[in-house]
Amino acid sequence: MPTASATAAEPLADVPAQRRPRHVAIIMDGNGRWAQRRHLPRIEGHRRGVASVRRTVEEAARLHLDQLTLYCLSSENWKRPQRELDFLMHLLEQYMIEERSTIMRQNVTVRVIGRREGIPTATLAEMDKTVELSAANTGTRLCLAINYGGRGELVDGVRRIAEEARRGTLDPAAIDEQTISDRLYTAGMPDPDLLVRTAGEMRISNFLLWQISYAELWVTEKCWPEFEIADFHQAIRDFASRDRKFGGINTGG
Ligand code: IPE
Ligand code: IPE
Ligand code: MG
């Protein structure tokens, strides 16, 4: 048991490394509601949401979390007003520029998943720059899902598989789960162990459909701009106490 002072200094000291998630994925929801409740424009919620991204990434790196995946923009979010979308693109671009030195200092690798279509060229350029610069880092892998949709990802993966089969480089009879995993945007990443959603909705909203088959779900009523380090710790602590059975039976461990 940790001492009281050790607990205060390191709040997760009592959660052993093997009980912690390797990969945490977060549906960062509720920016608009956070703002509306304060009679502020929705974009103010997005601006405040960036601060939550910063502290969450910083804590993930500090905890040596293997991977953190953040749902930044879904393929369905294009239905929103152009002004809001323009602001989201601006925030994304600013984040890529402003966080670059911090990301390097934190030894974080950035990867982006999703379709590039629809993202302004200048935003793509800043994204690519951060991805390239951080590629050789060896710490926490930060994966940003931007213009991402789980069904679209599966469509793209199936197209690749069909093309390989047509060219004769892939035998349809040899297709297994790994064949599919390897052709998704997330190829090479571990599946999320823990899926966090803020703002209380009990839905997946087209996020990582294939990859979350056995993820533990953790939902908080708090909106994303209100998400604190303590909430992140609570999610990890709750995860550590779950009994993951993967279809088997309780081993009593
Ligand atoms: C999440 O917050 C951010 C994005 C989806 C880009 P929302 O903008 O969805 O906030 P609510 O759900 O309307 O409150
Ligand atoms: C999911 O949130 C997408 C992101 C967090 C980027 P939404 O706000 O788009 O989800 P719905 O519309 O409530 O399902
Ligand atoms: Mg929402």
Coordinates of C-alpha atoms and ligand atoms in Angstrom, one line a residue:
M1 CA 0.0 0.0 0.0
P2 CA 1.3 3.4 -0.8
T3 CA 1.8 5.9 1.9
A4 CA -0.5 8.9 2.1
S5 CA 2.2 11.3 0.8
A6 CA 3.1 9.0 -2.0
T7 CA -0.6 8.9 -3.0
A8 CA -0.8 12.7 -3.0
A9 CA 2.4 13.0 -5.1
E10 CA 1.5 10.2 -7.5
P11 CA -2.3 9.6 -7.6
L12 CA -2.0 6.3 -9.5
A13 CA 0.8 4.9 -7.5
D14 CA -1.5 2.1 -6.2
V15 CA -2.6 1.1 -9.7
P16 CA 0.0 -1.5 -10.9
A17 CA 1.4 -1.1 -14.4
Q18 CA -0.2 -4.3 -15.6
R19 CA -3.6 -3.2 -14.6
R20 CA -3.4 0.1 -16.5
P21 CA -4.7 0.5 -20.0
R22 CA -2.1 0.5 -22.8
H23 CA -4.4 2.4 -25.1
V24 CA -7.0 5.0 -24.1
A25 CA -9.4 6.3 -26.8
I26 CA -11.5 9.4 -26.0
I27 CA -14.7 10.7 -27.6
M28 CA -14.3 14.4 -26.7
D29 CA -17.9 15.5 -26.6
G30 CA -19.9 18.3 -25.1
N31 CA -17.9 21.4 -26.2
G32 CA -21.0 23.0 -27.6
R33 CA -23.1 22.3 -24.5
W34 CA -20.4 23.6 -22.2
A35 CA -20.5 26.9 -24.1
Q36 CA -24.3 27.1 -24.5
R37 CA -24.8 26.6 -20.7
R38 CA -22.6 29.7 -20.2
H39 CA -24.3 31.7 -22.9
L40 CA -21.2 31.6 -25.0
P41 CA -20.9 30.8 -28.7
R42 CA -20.2 27.1 -29.4
I43 CA -16.8 27.9 -30.7
E44 CA -15.8 29.1 -27.3
G45 CA -16.4 25.5 -26.1
H46 CA -14.1 24.2 -28.8
R47 CA -11.4 26.7 -27.8
R48 CA -11.6 25.6 -24.2
G49 CA -11.6 22.0 -25.4
V50 CA -8.1 22.5 -26.7
A51 CA -6.9 23.2 -23.2
S52 CA -8.4 19.8 -22.1
V53 CA -6.5 18.2 -25.0
R54 CA -3.3 19.8 -23.8
R55 CA -3.5 18.6 -20.2
T56 CA -4.7 15.1 -21.2
V57 CA -1.8 14.6 -23.6
E58 CA 0.6 16.0 -21.1
E59 CA -0.7 13.5 -18.4
A60 CA -0.7 10.6 -20.9
A61 CA 3.0 11.3 -21.6
R62 CA 3.8 11.7 -17.9
L63 CA 2.1 8.4 -17.2
H64 CA 4.0 6.7 -20.1
L65 CA 0.7 5.6 -21.6
D66 CA 1.4 3.6 -24.7
Q67 CA -1.2 5.3 -26.8
L68 CA -3.9 8.0 -26.6
T69 CA -6.4 8.3 -29.4
L70 CA -8.6 11.5 -29.6
Y71 CA -11.7 11.8 -31.7
C72 CA -11.3 15.4 -33.0
L73 CA -13.7 15.4 -36.0
S74 CA -16.0 12.8 -37.3
S75 CA -16.9 12.2 -40.9
E76 CA -20.4 13.2 -39.9
N77 CA -19.4 16.5 -38.4
W78 CA -19.4 18.1 -41.9
K79 CA -23.1 18.5 -41.3
R80 CA -22.3 21.4 -39.0
P81 CA -22.5 25.1 -40.0
Q82 CA -19.6 26.2 -42.1
R83 CA -18.5 28.9 -39.6
E84 CA -18.1 26.2 -36.9
L85 CA -16.2 23.9 -39.3
D86 CA -13.9 26.8 -40.3
F87 CA -13.2 27.5 -36.7
L88 CA -12.5 23.8 -36.0
M89 CA -10.0 23.8 -38.9
H90 CA -8.4 27.0 -37.5
L91 CA -8.0 25.4 -34.1
L92 CA -6.6 22.2 -35.5
E93 CA -4.0 24.2 -37.5
Q94 CA -3.1 26.3 -34.5
Y95 CA -2.8 23.2 -32.3
M96 CA -0.4 21.6 -34.8
I97 CA 1.8 24.7 -34.8
E98 CA 1.7 25.7 -31.2
E99 CA 2.1 22.2 -29.7
R100 CA 5.0 21.1 -31.9
S101 CA 7.7 22.1 -29.4
T102 CA 5.8 20.7 -26.4
I103 CA 5.2 17.4 -28.3
M104 CA 8.9 17.1 -29.0
R105 CA 9.8 17.9 -25.4
Q106 CA 7.3 15.2 -24.3
N107 CA 8.7 12.7 -26.7
V108 CA 5.2 12.1 -28.1
T109 CA 4.6 10.7 -31.6
V110 CA 1.7 12.1 -33.5
R111 CA -0.3 10.1 -36.0
V112 CA -3.5 11.2 -37.8
I113 CA -6.2 8.8 -38.9
G114 CA -9.2 9.7 -41.2
R115 CA -9.7 10.9 -44.7
R116 CA -7.8 13.9 -46.0
E117 CA -10.6 15.1 -48.3
G118 CA -12.2 18.3 -47.1
I119 CA -9.4 19.4 -44.7
P120 CA -7.9 22.7 -46.0
T121 CA -4.4 22.3 -47.6
A122 CA -2.8 24.7 -45.0
T123 CA -4.2 22.6 -42.1
L124 CA -3.0 19.4 -43.8
A125 CA 0.5 20.9 -44.2
E126 CA 0.8 21.7 -40.5
M127 CA -0.6 18.3 -39.6
D128 CA 2.0 16.6 -41.8
K129 CA 4.8 18.7 -40.5
T130 CA 4.0 17.7 -36.9
V131 CA 3.6 14.0 -37.8
E132 CA 7.0 14.0 -39.7
L133 CA 8.8 15.9 -37.0
S134 CA 7.6 13.6 -34.2
A135 CA 7.9 10.4 -36.1
A136 CA 11.2 9.3 -34.4
N137 CA 10.0 10.0 -30.9
T138 CA 9.7 7.0 -28.7
G139 CA 7.2 8.0 -26.0
T140 CA 3.4 8.0 -25.9
R141 CA 1.8 7.7 -29.3
L142 CA -0.9 10.4 -29.8
C143 CA -3.4 9.4 -32.6
L144 CA -5.7 12.2 -33.7
A145 CA -8.9 11.0 -35.5
I146 CA -9.7 13.8 -37.9
N147 CA -12.5 13.5 -40.5
Y148 CA -12.6 9.9 -39.2
G149 CA -15.5 7.5 -39.5
G150 CA -15.4 3.8 -38.5
R151 CA -17.6 2.7 -41.4
G152 CA -15.6 4.8 -43.9
E153 CA -12.4 3.2 -42.6
L154 CA -13.9 -0.3 -43.1
V155 CA -14.9 0.7 -46.6
D156 CA -11.4 1.9 -47.4
G157 CA -10.0 -1.3 -45.9
V158 CA -12.3 -3.5 -47.9
R159 CA -11.4 -1.7 -51.1
R160 CA -7.7 -2.4 -50.4
I161 CA -8.4 -6.0 -49.8
A162 CA -10.5 -6.4 -52.9
E163 CA -7.8 -4.7 -55.0
E164 CA -5.1 -7.0 -53.6
A165 CA -7.3 -10.0 -54.3
R166 CA -7.9 -8.8 -57.9
R167 CA -4.2 -8.4 -58.5
G168 CA -3.6 -11.9 -57.1
T169 CA -1.4 -10.8 -54.2
L170 CA -4.0 -11.8 -51.6
D171 CA -5.8 -15.2 -51.4
P172 CA -9.4 -14.6 -50.4
A173 CA -9.4 -17.9 -48.5
A174 CA -6.5 -16.6 -46.4
I175 CA -8.3 -13.5 -45.2
D176 CA -8.5 -13.4 -41.4
E177 CA -9.0 -10.8 -38.7
Q178 CA -5.3 -9.7 -38.9
T179 CA -5.7 -9.1 -42.7
I180 CA -8.5 -6.6 -41.9
S181 CA -6.7 -5.0 -38.9
D182 CA -3.6 -4.5 -41.1
R183 CA -5.6 -2.6 -43.7
L184 CA -7.4 -0.1 -41.4
Y185 CA -6.0 3.4 -40.7
T186 CA -4.9 2.1 -37.3
A187 CA -2.7 -0.7 -38.7
G188 CA 0.0 -1.5 -36.2
M189 CA -1.7 0.1 -33.2
P190 CA -2.9 -1.9 -30.3
D191 CA -6.7 -1.9 -29.9
P192 CA -8.1 0.5 -27.3
D193 CA -8.4 -1.0 -23.8
L194 CA -10.4 1.9 -22.5
L195 CA -12.9 4.1 -24.3
V196 CA -13.8 7.3 -22.5
R197 CA -16.7 9.5 -23.6
T198 CA -17.5 12.9 -22.1
A199 CA -20.9 14.7 -21.9
G200 CA -22.9 11.6 -21.0
E201 CA -24.0 10.2 -24.4
M202 CA -24.2 6.4 -24.4
R203 CA -23.1 5.9 -28.0
I204 CA -20.1 5.2 -30.2
S205 CA -20.8 7.8 -33.0
N206 CA -18.9 5.8 -35.6
F207 CA -15.6 5.7 -33.7
L208 CA -13.2 2.8 -34.1
L209 CA -15.9 0.3 -34.7
W210 CA -13.6 -2.6 -35.4
Q211 CA -11.0 -1.8 -32.8
I212 CA -13.2 -1.3 -29.7
S213 CA -14.7 -4.8 -29.8
Y214 CA -13.4 -5.5 -26.2
A215 CA -12.7 -2.0 -25.0
E216 CA -14.0 -1.1 -21.5
L217 CA -16.4 1.8 -21.7
W218 CA -16.3 4.8 -19.3
V219 CA -18.7 7.7 -19.6
T220 CA -18.7 10.9 -17.6
E221 CA -21.4 13.6 -17.5
K222 CA -18.7 16.2 -17.6
C223 CA -18.3 18.1 -20.8
W224 CA -14.9 17.9 -22.6
P225 CA -13.8 21.4 -21.5
E226 CA -14.4 20.3 -17.9
F227 CA -12.4 17.1 -18.2
E228 CA -9.6 17.3 -15.6
I229 CA -6.6 15.1 -14.8
A230 CA -8.5 13.8 -11.9
D231 CA -11.2 12.5 -14.2
F232 CA -8.5 10.8 -16.4
H233 CA -7.1 9.2 -13.3
Q234 CA -10.6 8.1 -12.2
A235 CA -11.2 6.4 -15.6
I236 CA -7.9 4.6 -15.4
R237 CA -8.6 3.6 -11.8
D238 CA -12.0 2.3 -12.7
F239 CA -10.6 0.4 -15.6
A240 CA -8.0 -1.2 -13.3
S241 CA -10.8 -2.6 -11.2
R242 CA -12.8 -4.1 -14.1
D243 CA -12.8 -7.8 -14.7
R244 CA -12.0 -8.2 -18.4
K245 CA -13.2 -11.6 -19.5
F246 CA -12.9 -11.5 -23.3
G247 CA -15.7 -14.1 -23.5
G248 CA -14.1 -16.4 -21.0
I249 CA -15.0 -16.9 -17.3
N250 CA -13.9 -15.2 -14.2
T251 CA -10.5 -16.6 -13.2
G252 CA -10.9 -15.2 -9.7
G253 CA -7.6 -13.3 -10.1
Ligands
IPE1 C1 -17.3 17.8 -29.4 O1 -18.2 18.7 -28.9 C2 -16.4 18.4 -30.5 C3 -16.7 17.9 -31.9 C4 -17.6 17.0 -32.2 C5 -15.9 18.6 -32.9 P1 -19.6 19.0 -29.6 O2 -19.4 20.2 -30.6 O3 -20.2 17.8 -30.3 O4 -20.5 19.5 -28.4 P2 -22.0 19.2 -28.2 O5 -22.2 17.7 -28.3 O6 -22.7 19.9 -29.3 O7 -22.3 19.7 -26.8
IPE2 C1 -18.5 12.5 -31.8 O1 -19.2 13.6 -31.2 C2 -17.4 13.1 -32.6 C3 -16.3 13.7 -31.9 C4 -16.2 13.8 -30.7 C5 -15.3 14.3 -32.8 P1 -20.6 14.1 -31.9 O2 -21.1 15.2 -31.1 O3 -20.3 14.3 -33.4 O4 -21.5 12.8 -31.8 P2 -23.1 12.7 -31.8 O5 -23.6 13.5 -33.0 O6 -23.7 13.3 -30.6 O7 -23.4 11.3 -32.0
MG3 MG -21.4 16.4 -29.6

